[in-house]
Amino acid sequence: MRLLFLAIEFAVVFVVVPLLIYYRRIPNLPIPYLLAIALPAFLALRSDPTFDLSQLIHWGNFRPFLSHILIRDAMCLVGLGTAVYFLTPQLLFSLIKSSPKLWALIIILYPLVSVYPQELIYRAFFLHRYQALFGRGWGMLLASALAFGFVHIIFRSWLAVGLCVIGGILFSFTYQISGSLLLACLDHAIFGNFLFTIGLGQFFYHGSRT
């Protein structure tokens, strides 16, 4: 019965809700929905005696992994920036050029109101809650990444979905090896802010998509 309940819960939260938004059966309000799901996810983790709540607020033993993660991120971002430069040069730094104040606001607020709730849901909550469904290894990592990518269908951009599946693998791996949600948030924030900086943020912003 517990497996059935978890499967239904997973399907509703991570499949049905994104589909309802995608098909405009409910309003496209990403941040309110994100926060609305993050709160019960946090309460579920807090009430679970098998979960170490300190993972949500402490850096943990991040030092052995930090340099590796930063080097990996730098390589990925150089490749992504190069692709934008050659394939869609008109997008490069477009947000900074058109609305520098909005760009600065996003850089400041995005890690706080978007990244942390997403990592709480898709890393801390997901990887702990659904172990009975997906295990603890690569199956779980892939399930988390696919769910993270799938929710981005609400922006109606397959580029957003594809990039977020890749990002989800990286962020889940960061969390798995370090046990630090803050390190996963740093990883996520680096990628997210870079995407907004090089002009790809329009694919992740519901106000710019029809």
JSON list of C-alpha atoms in Angstrom, two decimals:
[
{"chain": "A", "resi": 1, "resn": "MET", "atom": "CA", "xyz": [0.00, 0.00, 0.00]},
{"chain": "A", "resi": 2, "resn": "ARG", "atom": "CA", "xyz": [2.84, 2.39, 0.76]},
{"chain": "A", "resi": 3, "resn": "LEU", "atom": "CA", "xyz": [4.36, 1.80, -2.68]},
{"chain": "A", "resi": 4, "resn": "LEU", "atom": "CA", "xyz": [0.98, 2.45, -4.29]},
{"chain": "A", "resi": 5, "resn": "PHE", "atom": "CA", "xyz": [0.53, 5.66, -2.30]},
{"chain": "A", "resi": 6, "resn": "LEU", "atom": "CA", "xyz": [4.01, 6.86, -3.23]},
{"chain": "A", "resi": 7, "resn": "ALA", "atom": "CA", "xyz": [3.40, 6.06, -6.91]},
{"chain": "A", "resi": 8, "resn": "ILE", "atom": "CA", "xyz": [0.11, 8.00, -6.90]},
{"chain": "A", "resi": 9, "resn": "GLU", "atom": "CA", "xyz": [1.71, 10.91, -5.05]},
{"chain": "A", "resi": 10, "resn": "PHE", "atom": "CA", "xyz": [4.60, 10.96, -7.52]},
{"chain": "A", "resi": 11, "resn": "ALA", "atom": "CA", "xyz": [2.25, 10.86, -10.51]},
{"chain": "A", "resi": 12, "resn": "VAL", "atom": "CA", "xyz": [0.06, 13.68, -9.21]},
{"chain": "A", "resi": 13, "resn": "VAL", "atom": "CA", "xyz": [2.83, 16.05, -8.12]},
{"chain": "A", "resi": 14, "resn": "PHE", "atom": "CA", "xyz": [5.41, 15.45, -10.83]},
{"chain": "A", "resi": 15, "resn": "VAL", "atom": "CA", "xyz": [3.30, 14.48, -13.84]},
{"chain": "A", "resi": 16, "resn": "VAL", "atom": "CA", "xyz": [-0.32, 15.60, -13.51]},
{"chain": "A", "resi": 17, "resn": "VAL", "atom": "CA", "xyz": [0.32, 19.10, -12.17]},
{"chain": "A", "resi": 18, "resn": "PRO", "atom": "CA", "xyz": [2.86, 20.02, -14.91]},
{"chain": "A", "resi": 19, "resn": "LEU", "atom": "CA", "xyz": [0.46, 18.64, -17.55]},
{"chain": "A", "resi": 20, "resn": "LEU", "atom": "CA", "xyz": [-2.43, 20.70, -16.14]},
{"chain": "A", "resi": 21, "resn": "ILE", "atom": "CA", "xyz": [-0.28, 23.81, -16.40]},
{"chain": "A", "resi": 22, "resn": "TYR", "atom": "CA", "xyz": [0.97, 22.90, -19.87]},
{"chain": "A", "resi": 23, "resn": "TYR", "atom": "CA", "xyz": [-2.57, 22.45, -21.18]},
{"chain": "A", "resi": 24, "resn": "ARG", "atom": "CA", "xyz": [-3.68, 25.61, -19.37]},
{"chain": "A", "resi": 25, "resn": "ARG", "atom": "CA", "xyz": [-6.20, 23.83, -17.20]},
{"chain": "A", "resi": 26, "resn": "ILE", "atom": "CA", "xyz": [-4.78, 25.78, -14.29]},
{"chain": "A", "resi": 27, "resn": "PRO", "atom": "CA", "xyz": [-2.95, 29.14, -14.41]},
{"chain": "A", "resi": 28, "resn": "ASN", "atom": "CA", "xyz": [0.75, 29.19, -15.28]},
{"chain": "A", "resi": 29, "resn": "LEU", "atom": "CA", "xyz": [2.13, 30.50, -11.97]},
{"chain": "A", "resi": 30, "resn": "PRO", "atom": "CA", "xyz": [5.48, 28.74, -11.48]},
{"chain": "A", "resi": 31, "resn": "ILE", "atom": "CA", "xyz": [6.74, 30.43, -8.32]},
{"chain": "A", "resi": 32, "resn": "PRO", "atom": "CA", "xyz": [3.48, 30.18, -6.30]},
{"chain": "A", "resi": 33, "resn": "TYR", "atom": "CA", "xyz": [3.14, 26.49, -7.24]},
{"chain": "A", "resi": 34, "resn": "LEU", "atom": "CA", "xyz": [6.79, 25.90, -6.45]},
{"chain": "A", "resi": 35, "resn": "LEU", "atom": "CA", "xyz": [6.44, 27.38, -2.99]},
{"chain": "A", "resi": 36, "resn": "ALA", "atom": "CA", "xyz": [3.12, 25.61, -2.42]},
{"chain": "A", "resi": 37, "resn": "ILE", "atom": "CA", "xyz": [4.78, 22.24, -3.09]},
{"chain": "A", "resi": 38, "resn": "ALA", "atom": "CA", "xyz": [8.00, 23.10, -1.26]},
{"chain": "A", "resi": 39, "resn": "LEU", "atom": "CA", "xyz": [6.20, 23.71, 2.04]},
{"chain": "A", "resi": 40, "resn": "PRO", "atom": "CA", "xyz": [4.55, 20.26, 2.39]},
{"chain": "A", "resi": 41, "resn": "ALA", "atom": "CA", "xyz": [7.78, 18.69, 1.07]},
{"chain": "A", "resi": 42, "resn": "PHE", "atom": "CA", "xyz": [9.68, 20.39, 3.88]},
{"chain": "A", "resi": 43, "resn": "LEU", "atom": "CA", "xyz": [7.07, 19.36, 6.46]},
{"chain": "A", "resi": 44, "resn": "ALA", "atom": "CA", "xyz": [7.25, 15.76, 5.23]},
{"chain": "A", "resi": 45, "resn": "LEU", "atom": "CA", "xyz": [11.03, 15.75, 5.61]},
{"chain": "A", "resi": 46, "resn": "ARG", "atom": "CA", "xyz": [10.84, 17.37, 9.04]},
{"chain": "A", "resi": 47, "resn": "SER", "atom": "CA", "xyz": [8.41, 14.73, 10.28]},
{"chain": "A", "resi": 48, "resn": "ASP", "atom": "CA", "xyz": [10.52, 11.86, 8.92]},
{"chain": "A", "resi": 49, "resn": "PRO", "atom": "CA", "xyz": [12.89, 10.57, 11.61]},
{"chain": "A", "resi": 50, "resn": "THR", "atom": "CA", "xyz": [15.09, 8.90, 8.99]},
{"chain": "A", "resi": 51, "resn": "PHE", "atom": "CA", "xyz": [15.97, 12.22, 7.34]},
{"chain": "A", "resi": 52, "resn": "ASP", "atom": "CA", "xyz": [18.73, 14.47, 8.67]},
{"chain": "A", "resi": 53, "resn": "LEU", "atom": "CA", "xyz": [17.17, 17.92, 8.54]},
{"chain": "A", "resi": 54, "resn": "SER", "atom": "CA", "xyz": [20.58, 19.60, 8.86]},
{"chain": "A", "resi": 55, "resn": "GLN", "atom": "CA", "xyz": [21.20, 18.70, 5.19]},
{"chain": "A", "resi": 56, "resn": "LEU", "atom": "CA", "xyz": [18.82, 21.51, 4.25]},
{"chain": "A", "resi": 57, "resn": "ILE", "atom": "CA", "xyz": [20.76, 24.33, 5.93]},
{"chain": "A", "resi": 58, "resn": "HIS", "atom": "CA", "xyz": [24.38, 23.18, 6.34]},
{"chain": "A", "resi": 59, "resn": "TRP", "atom": "CA", "xyz": [27.13, 22.90, 3.78]},
{"chain": "A", "resi": 60, "resn": "GLY", "atom": "CA", "xyz": [28.22, 19.56, 5.23]},
{"chain": "A", "resi": 61, "resn": "ASN", "atom": "CA", "xyz": [31.44, 18.02, 3.99]},
{"chain": "A", "resi": 62, "resn": "PHE", "atom": "CA", "xyz": [31.47, 20.01, 0.75]},
{"chain": "A", "resi": 63, "resn": "ARG", "atom": "CA", "xyz": [35.19, 20.81, 0.49]},
{"chain": "A", "resi": 64, "resn": "PRO", "atom": "CA", "xyz": [36.32, 17.54, -1.18]},
{"chain": "A", "resi": 65, "resn": "PHE", "atom": "CA", "xyz": [33.74, 18.08, -3.93]},
{"chain": "A", "resi": 66, "resn": "LEU", "atom": "CA", "xyz": [33.72, 21.84, -4.48]},
{"chain": "A", "resi": 67, "resn": "SER", "atom": "CA", "xyz": [36.71, 22.17, -6.80]},
{"chain": "A", "resi": 68, "resn": "HIS", "atom": "CA", "xyz": [35.59, 19.21, -8.94]},
{"chain": "A", "resi": 69, "resn": "ILE", "atom": "CA", "xyz": [32.07, 20.64, -9.26]},
{"chain": "A", "resi": 70, "resn": "LEU", "atom": "CA", "xyz": [33.30, 24.13, -10.14]},
{"chain": "A", "resi": 71, "resn": "ILE", "atom": "CA", "xyz": [35.67, 22.79, -12.80]},
{"chain": "A", "resi": 72, "resn": "ARG", "atom": "CA", "xyz": [32.91, 20.60, -14.25]},
{"chain": "A", "resi": 73, "resn": "ASP", "atom": "CA", "xyz": [30.52, 23.55, -14.28]},
{"chain": "A", "resi": 74, "resn": "ALA", "atom": "CA", "xyz": [33.07, 25.83, -15.93]},
{"chain": "A", "resi": 75, "resn": "MET", "atom": "CA", "xyz": [33.61, 23.32, -18.74]},
{"chain": "A", "resi": 76, "resn": "CYS", "atom": "CA", "xyz": [29.88, 22.92, -19.31]},
{"chain": "A", "resi": 77, "resn": "LEU", "atom": "CA", "xyz": [29.23, 26.65, -19.28]},
{"chain": "A", "resi": 78, "resn": "VAL", "atom": "CA", "xyz": [32.06, 27.43, -21.67]},
{"chain": "A", "resi": 79, "resn": "GLY", "atom": "CA", "xyz": [30.58, 24.89, -24.08]},
{"chain": "A", "resi": 80, "resn": "LEU", "atom": "CA", "xyz": [27.08, 26.30, -23.66]},
{"chain": "A", "resi": 81, "resn": "GLY", "atom": "CA", "xyz": [28.23, 29.89, -24.10]},
{"chain": "A", "resi": 82, "resn": "THR", "atom": "CA", "xyz": [30.20, 28.94, -27.21]},
{"chain": "A", "resi": 83, "resn": "ALA", "atom": "CA", "xyz": [27.12, 27.25, -28.67]},
{"chain": "A", "resi": 84, "resn": "VAL", "atom": "CA", "xyz": [25.04, 30.38, -28.12]},
{"chain": "A", "resi": 85, "resn": "TYR", "atom": "CA", "xyz": [27.76, 32.56, -29.64]},
{"chain": "A", "resi": 86, "resn": "PHE", "atom": "CA", "xyz": [27.92, 30.56, -32.86]},
{"chain": "A", "resi": 87, "resn": "LEU", "atom": "CA", "xyz": [24.33, 29.30, -33.21]},
{"chain": "A", "resi": 88, "resn": "THR", "atom": "CA", "xyz": [22.21, 32.19, -31.88]},
{"chain": "A", "resi": 89, "resn": "PRO", "atom": "CA", "xyz": [24.50, 35.23, -31.51]},
{"chain": "A", "resi": 90, "resn": "GLN", "atom": "CA", "xyz": [21.48, 37.56, -31.40]},
{"chain": "A", "resi": 91, "resn": "LEU", "atom": "CA", "xyz": [20.57, 36.11, -28.00]},
{"chain": "A", "resi": 92, "resn": "LEU", "atom": "CA", "xyz": [23.97, 36.62, -26.41]},
{"chain": "A", "resi": 93, "resn": "PHE", "atom": "CA", "xyz": [23.62, 38.99, -23.42]},
{"chain": "A", "resi": 94, "resn": "SER", "atom": "CA", "xyz": [20.22, 40.08, -24.77]},
{"chain": "A", "resi": 95, "resn": "LEU", "atom": "CA", "xyz": [18.64, 40.45, -21.32]},
{"chain": "A", "resi": 96, "resn": "ILE", "atom": "CA", "xyz": [21.54, 42.52, -20.00]},
{"chain": "A", "resi": 97, "resn": "LYS", "atom": "CA", "xyz": [21.33, 44.79, -23.05]},
{"chain": "A", "resi": 98, "resn": "SER", "atom": "CA", "xyz": [17.55, 45.19, -23.05]},
{"chain": "A", "resi": 99, "resn": "SER", "atom": "CA", "xyz": [16.83, 45.25, -19.31]},
{"chain": "A", "resi": 100, "resn": "PRO", "atom": "CA", "xyz": [19.91, 45.38, -17.09]},
{"chain": "A", "resi": 101, "resn": "LYS", "atom": "CA", "xyz": [17.86, 46.10, -13.95]},
{"chain": "A", "resi": 102, "resn": "LEU", "atom": "CA", "xyz": [15.68, 43.04, -14.52]},
{"chain": "A", "resi": 103, "resn": "TRP", "atom": "CA", "xyz": [18.80, 40.95, -15.11]},
{"chain": "A", "resi": 104, "resn": "ALA", "atom": "CA", "xyz": [20.34, 42.17, -11.84]},
{"chain": "A", "resi": 105, "resn": "LEU", "atom": "CA", "xyz": [17.10, 41.45, -9.97]},
{"chain": "A", "resi": 106, "resn": "ILE", "atom": "CA", "xyz": [16.98, 37.92, -11.38]},
{"chain": "A", "resi": 107, "resn": "ILE", "atom": "CA", "xyz": [20.61, 37.28, -10.44]},
{"chain": "A", "resi": 108, "resn": "ILE", "atom": "CA", "xyz": [19.83, 38.25, -6.84]},
{"chain": "A", "resi": 109, "resn": "LEU", "atom": "CA", "xyz": [16.38, 36.71, -6.36]},
{"chain": "A", "resi": 110, "resn": "TYR", "atom": "CA", "xyz": [16.55, 33.60, -8.54]},
{"chain": "A", "resi": 111, "resn": "PRO", "atom": "CA", "xyz": [18.74, 31.57, -6.13]},
{"chain": "A", "resi": 112, "resn": "LEU", "atom": "CA", "xyz": [16.46, 32.46, -3.20]},
{"chain": "A", "resi": 113, "resn": "VAL", "atom": "CA", "xyz": [12.90, 32.18, -4.51]},
{"chain": "A", "resi": 114, "resn": "SER", "atom": "CA", "xyz": [13.45, 29.61, -7.26]},
{"chain": "A", "resi": 115, "resn": "VAL", "atom": "CA", "xyz": [16.62, 27.57, -6.85]},
{"chain": "A", "resi": 116, "resn": "TYR", "atom": "CA", "xyz": [16.30, 26.65, -3.18]},
{"chain": "A", "resi": 117, "resn": "PRO", "atom": "CA", "xyz": [12.64, 25.51, -3.39]},
{"chain": "A", "resi": 118, "resn": "GLN", "atom": "CA", "xyz": [13.42, 23.51, -6.54]},
{"chain": "A", "resi": 119, "resn": "GLU", "atom": "CA", "xyz": [16.39, 21.80, -4.91]},
{"chain": "A", "resi": 120, "resn": "LEU", "atom": "CA", "xyz": [14.36, 21.12, -1.77]},
{"chain": "A", "resi": 121, "resn": "ILE", "atom": "CA", "xyz": [11.69, 19.38, -3.86]},
{"chain": "A", "resi": 122, "resn": "TYR", "atom": "CA", "xyz": [13.71, 17.65, -6.58]},
{"chain": "A", "resi": 123, "resn": "ARG", "atom": "CA", "xyz": [16.80, 16.75, -4.59]},
{"chain": "A", "resi": 124, "resn": "ALA", "atom": "CA", "xyz": [16.25, 16.56, -0.81]},
{"chain": "A", "resi": 125, "resn": "PHE", "atom": "CA", "xyz": [12.59, 15.50, -0.89]},
{"chain": "A", "resi": 126, "resn": "PHE", "atom": "CA", "xyz": [12.61, 13.46, -4.11]},
{"chain": "A", "resi": 127, "resn": "LEU", "atom": "CA", "xyz": [15.79, 11.49, -3.45]},
{"chain": "A", "resi": 128, "resn": "HIS", "atom": "CA", "xyz": [14.67, 10.61, 0.07]},
{"chain": "A", "resi": 129, "resn": "ARG", "atom": "CA", "xyz": [10.94, 10.16, -0.41]},
{"chain": "A", "resi": 130, "resn": "TYR", "atom": "CA", "xyz": [10.97, 7.90, -3.46]},
{"chain": "A", "resi": 131, "resn": "GLN", "atom": "CA", "xyz": [13.79, 5.50, -2.64]},
{"chain": "A", "resi": 132, "resn": "ALA", "atom": "CA", "xyz": [11.25, 2.68, -2.44]},
{"chain": "A", "resi": 133, "resn": "LEU", "atom": "CA", "xyz": [10.23, 3.40, -6.05]},
{"chain": "A", "resi": 134, "resn": "PHE", "atom": "CA", "xyz": [13.57, 4.18, -7.72]},
{"chain": "A", "resi": 135, "resn": "GLY", "atom": "CA", "xyz": [16.27, 2.89, -5.39]},
{"chain": "A", "resi": 136, "resn": "ARG", "atom": "CA", "xyz": [19.34, 4.92, -4.40]},
{"chain": "A", "resi": 137, "resn": "GLY", "atom": "CA", "xyz": [21.66, 4.71, -7.37]},
{"chain": "A", "resi": 138, "resn": "TRP", "atom": "CA", "xyz": [21.53, 5.81, -10.99]},
{"chain": "A", "resi": 139, "resn": "GLY", "atom": "CA", "xyz": [17.85, 4.89, -11.26]},
{"chain": "A", "resi": 140, "resn": "MET", "atom": "CA", "xyz": [16.98, 7.46, -8.63]},
{"chain": "A", "resi": 141, "resn": "LEU", "atom": "CA", "xyz": [19.31, 10.05, -10.15]},
{"chain": "A", "resi": 142, "resn": "LEU", "atom": "CA", "xyz": [17.73, 9.60, -13.57]},
{"chain": "A", "resi": 143, "resn": "ALA", "atom": "CA", "xyz": [14.18, 9.68, -12.19]},
{"chain": "A", "resi": 144, "resn": "SER", "atom": "CA", "xyz": [14.89, 12.94, -10.38]},
{"chain": "A", "resi": 145, "resn": "ALA", "atom": "CA", "xyz": [16.47, 14.47, -13.48]},
{"chain": "A", "resi": 146, "resn": "LEU", "atom": "CA", "xyz": [13.60, 13.43, -15.75]},
{"chain": "A", "resi": 147, "resn": "ALA", "atom": "CA", "xyz": [11.00, 14.76, -13.31]},
{"chain": "A", "resi": 148, "resn": "PHE", "atom": "CA", "xyz": [12.96, 18.01, -13.03]},
{"chain": "A", "resi": 149, "resn": "GLY", "atom": "CA", "xyz": [13.14, 18.34, -16.79]},
{"chain": "A", "resi": 150, "resn": "PHE", "atom": "CA", "xyz": [9.50, 17.38, -17.30]},
{"chain": "A", "resi": 151, "resn": "VAL", "atom": "CA", "xyz": [8.13, 20.13, -15.09]},
{"chain": "A", "resi": 152, "resn": "HIS", "atom": "CA", "xyz": [9.70, 22.66, -17.45]},
{"chain": "A", "resi": 153, "resn": "ILE", "atom": "CA", "xyz": [7.18, 21.75, -20.15]},
{"chain": "A", "resi": 154, "resn": "ILE", "atom": "CA", "xyz": [5.16, 24.57, -18.61]},
{"chain": "A", "resi": 155, "resn": "PHE", "atom": "CA", "xyz": [7.44, 26.98, -20.49]},
{"chain": "A", "resi": 156, "resn": "ARG", "atom": "CA", "xyz": [6.62, 25.26, -23.80]},
{"chain": "A", "resi": 157, "resn": "SER", "atom": "CA", "xyz": [10.27, 24.99, -24.78]},
{"chain": "A", "resi": 158, "resn": "TRP", "atom": "CA", "xyz": [11.99, 21.68, -25.50]},
{"chain": "A", "resi": 159, "resn": "LEU", "atom": "CA", "xyz": [15.31, 23.46, -25.04]},
{"chain": "A", "resi": 160, "resn": "ALA", "atom": "CA", "xyz": [14.33, 24.22, -21.45]},
{"chain": "A", "resi": 161, "resn": "VAL", "atom": "CA", "xyz": [13.27, 20.61, -20.89]},
{"chain": "A", "resi": 162, "resn": "GLY", "atom": "CA", "xyz": [16.46, 19.19, -22.40]},
{"chain": "A", "resi": 163, "resn": "LEU", "atom": "CA", "xyz": [18.80, 21.51, -20.55]},
{"chain": "A", "resi": 164, "resn": "CYS", "atom": "CA", "xyz": [16.99, 20.82, -17.28]},
{"chain": "A", "resi": 165, "resn": "VAL", "atom": "CA", "xyz": [17.25, 17.05, -17.69]},
{"chain": "A", "resi": 166, "resn": "ILE", "atom": "CA", "xyz": [21.01, 17.48, -18.07]},
{"chain": "A", "resi": 167, "resn": "GLY", "atom": "CA", "xyz": [21.11, 19.96, -15.21]},
{"chain": "A", "resi": 168, "resn": "GLY", "atom": "CA", "xyz": [18.98, 17.65, -13.08]},
{"chain": "A", "resi": 169, "resn": "ILE", "atom": "CA", "xyz": [21.52, 14.85, -13.51]},
{"chain": "A", "resi": 170, "resn": "LEU", "atom": "CA", "xyz": [24.36, 17.18, -12.46]},
{"chain": "A", "resi": 171, "resn": "PHE", "atom": "CA", "xyz": [22.52, 18.67, -9.48]},
{"chain": "A", "resi": 172, "resn": "SER", "atom": "CA", "xyz": [21.26, 15.29, -8.25]},
{"chain": "A", "resi": 173, "resn": "PHE", "atom": "CA", "xyz": [24.77, 13.87, -8.51]},
{"chain": "A", "resi": 174, "resn": "THR", "atom": "CA", "xyz": [26.11, 16.85, -6.55]},
{"chain": "A", "resi": 175, "resn": "TYR", "atom": "CA", "xyz": [23.57, 16.24, -3.81]},
{"chain": "A", "resi": 176, "resn": "GLN", "atom": "CA", "xyz": [24.12, 12.49, -3.77]},
{"chain": "A", "resi": 177, "resn": "ILE", "atom": "CA", "xyz": [27.89, 12.67, -3.36]},
{"chain": "A", "resi": 178, "resn": "SER", "atom": "CA", "xyz": [27.97, 15.58, -0.90]},
{"chain": "A", "resi": 179, "resn": "GLY", "atom": "CA", "xyz": [24.74, 15.27, 1.09]},
{"chain": "A", "resi": 180, "resn": "SER", "atom": "CA", "xyz": [24.60, 19.08, 1.04]},
{"chain": "A", "resi": 181, "resn": "LEU", "atom": "CA", "xyz": [21.51, 20.78, -0.36]},
{"chain": "A", "resi": 182, "resn": "LEU", "atom": "CA", "xyz": [23.28, 24.14, -0.27]},
{"chain": "A", "resi": 183, "resn": "LEU", "atom": "CA", "xyz": [26.03, 22.82, -2.53]},
{"chain": "A", "resi": 184, "resn": "ALA", "atom": "CA", "xyz": [23.39, 21.55, -4.97]},
{"chain": "A", "resi": 185, "resn": "CYS", "atom": "CA", "xyz": [21.77, 25.01, -4.78]},
{"chain": "A", "resi": 186, "resn": "LEU", "atom": "CA", "xyz": [25.09, 26.66, -5.58]},
{"chain": "A", "resi": 187, "resn": "ASP", "atom": "CA", "xyz": [25.51, 24.31, -8.54]},
{"chain": "A", "resi": 188, "resn": "HIS", "atom": "CA", "xyz": [22.00, 25.10, -9.76]},
{"chain": "A", "resi": 189, "resn": "ALA", "atom": "CA", "xyz": [22.35, 28.85, -9.23]},
{"chain": "A", "resi": 190, "resn": "ILE", "atom": "CA", "xyz": [25.58, 28.99, -11.22]},
{"chain": "A", "resi": 191, "resn": "PHE", "atom": "CA", "xyz": [23.92, 27.36, -14.21]},
{"chain": "A", "resi": 192, "resn": "GLY", "atom": "CA", "xyz": [20.66, 29.28, -13.91]},
{"chain": "A", "resi": 193, "resn": "ASN", "atom": "CA", "xyz": [22.21, 32.71, -13.59]},
{"chain": "A", "resi": 194, "resn": "PHE", "atom": "CA", "xyz": [24.58, 31.92, -16.45]},
{"chain": "A", "resi": 195, "resn": "LEU", "atom": "CA", "xyz": [21.63, 31.00, -18.69]},
{"chain": "A", "resi": 196, "resn": "PHE", "atom": "CA", "xyz": [19.91, 34.29, -17.92]},
{"chain": "A", "resi": 197, "resn": "THR", "atom": "CA", "xyz": [23.18, 36.14, -18.52]},
{"chain": "A", "resi": 198, "resn": "ILE", "atom": "CA", "xyz": [23.87, 34.68, -21.97]},
{"chain": "A", "resi": 199, "resn": "GLY", "atom": "CA", "xyz": [20.33, 35.25, -23.17]},
{"chain": "A", "resi": 200, "resn": "LEU", "atom": "CA", "xyz": [18.70, 31.84, -22.75]},
{"chain": "A", "resi": 201, "resn": "GLY", "atom": "CA", "xyz": [16.56, 32.94, -19.82]},
{"chain": "A", "resi": 202, "resn": "GLN", "atom": "CA", "xyz": [13.64, 33.67, -22.15]},
{"chain": "A", "resi": 203, "resn": "PHE", "atom": "CA", "xyz": [13.13, 29.92, -22.48]},
{"chain": "A", "resi": 204, "resn": "PHE", "atom": "CA", "xyz": [12.69, 29.63, -18.70]},
{"chain": "A", "resi": 205, "resn": "TYR", "atom": "CA", "xyz": [10.48, 32.62, -18.09]},
{"chain": "A", "resi": 206, "resn": "HIS", "atom": "CA", "xyz": [6.75, 32.04, -18.39]},
{"chain": "A", "resi": 207, "resn": "GLY", "atom": "CA", "xyz": [6.01, 35.68, -19.14]},
{"chain": "A", "resi": 208, "resn": "SER", "atom": "CA", "xyz": [7.91, 35.51, -22.42]},
{"chain": "A", "resi": 209, "resn": "ARG", "atom": "CA", "xyz": [6.32, 32.32, -23.73]},
{"chain": "A", "resi": 210, "resn": "THR", "atom": "CA", "xyz": [2.84, 32.02, -25.20]}
]
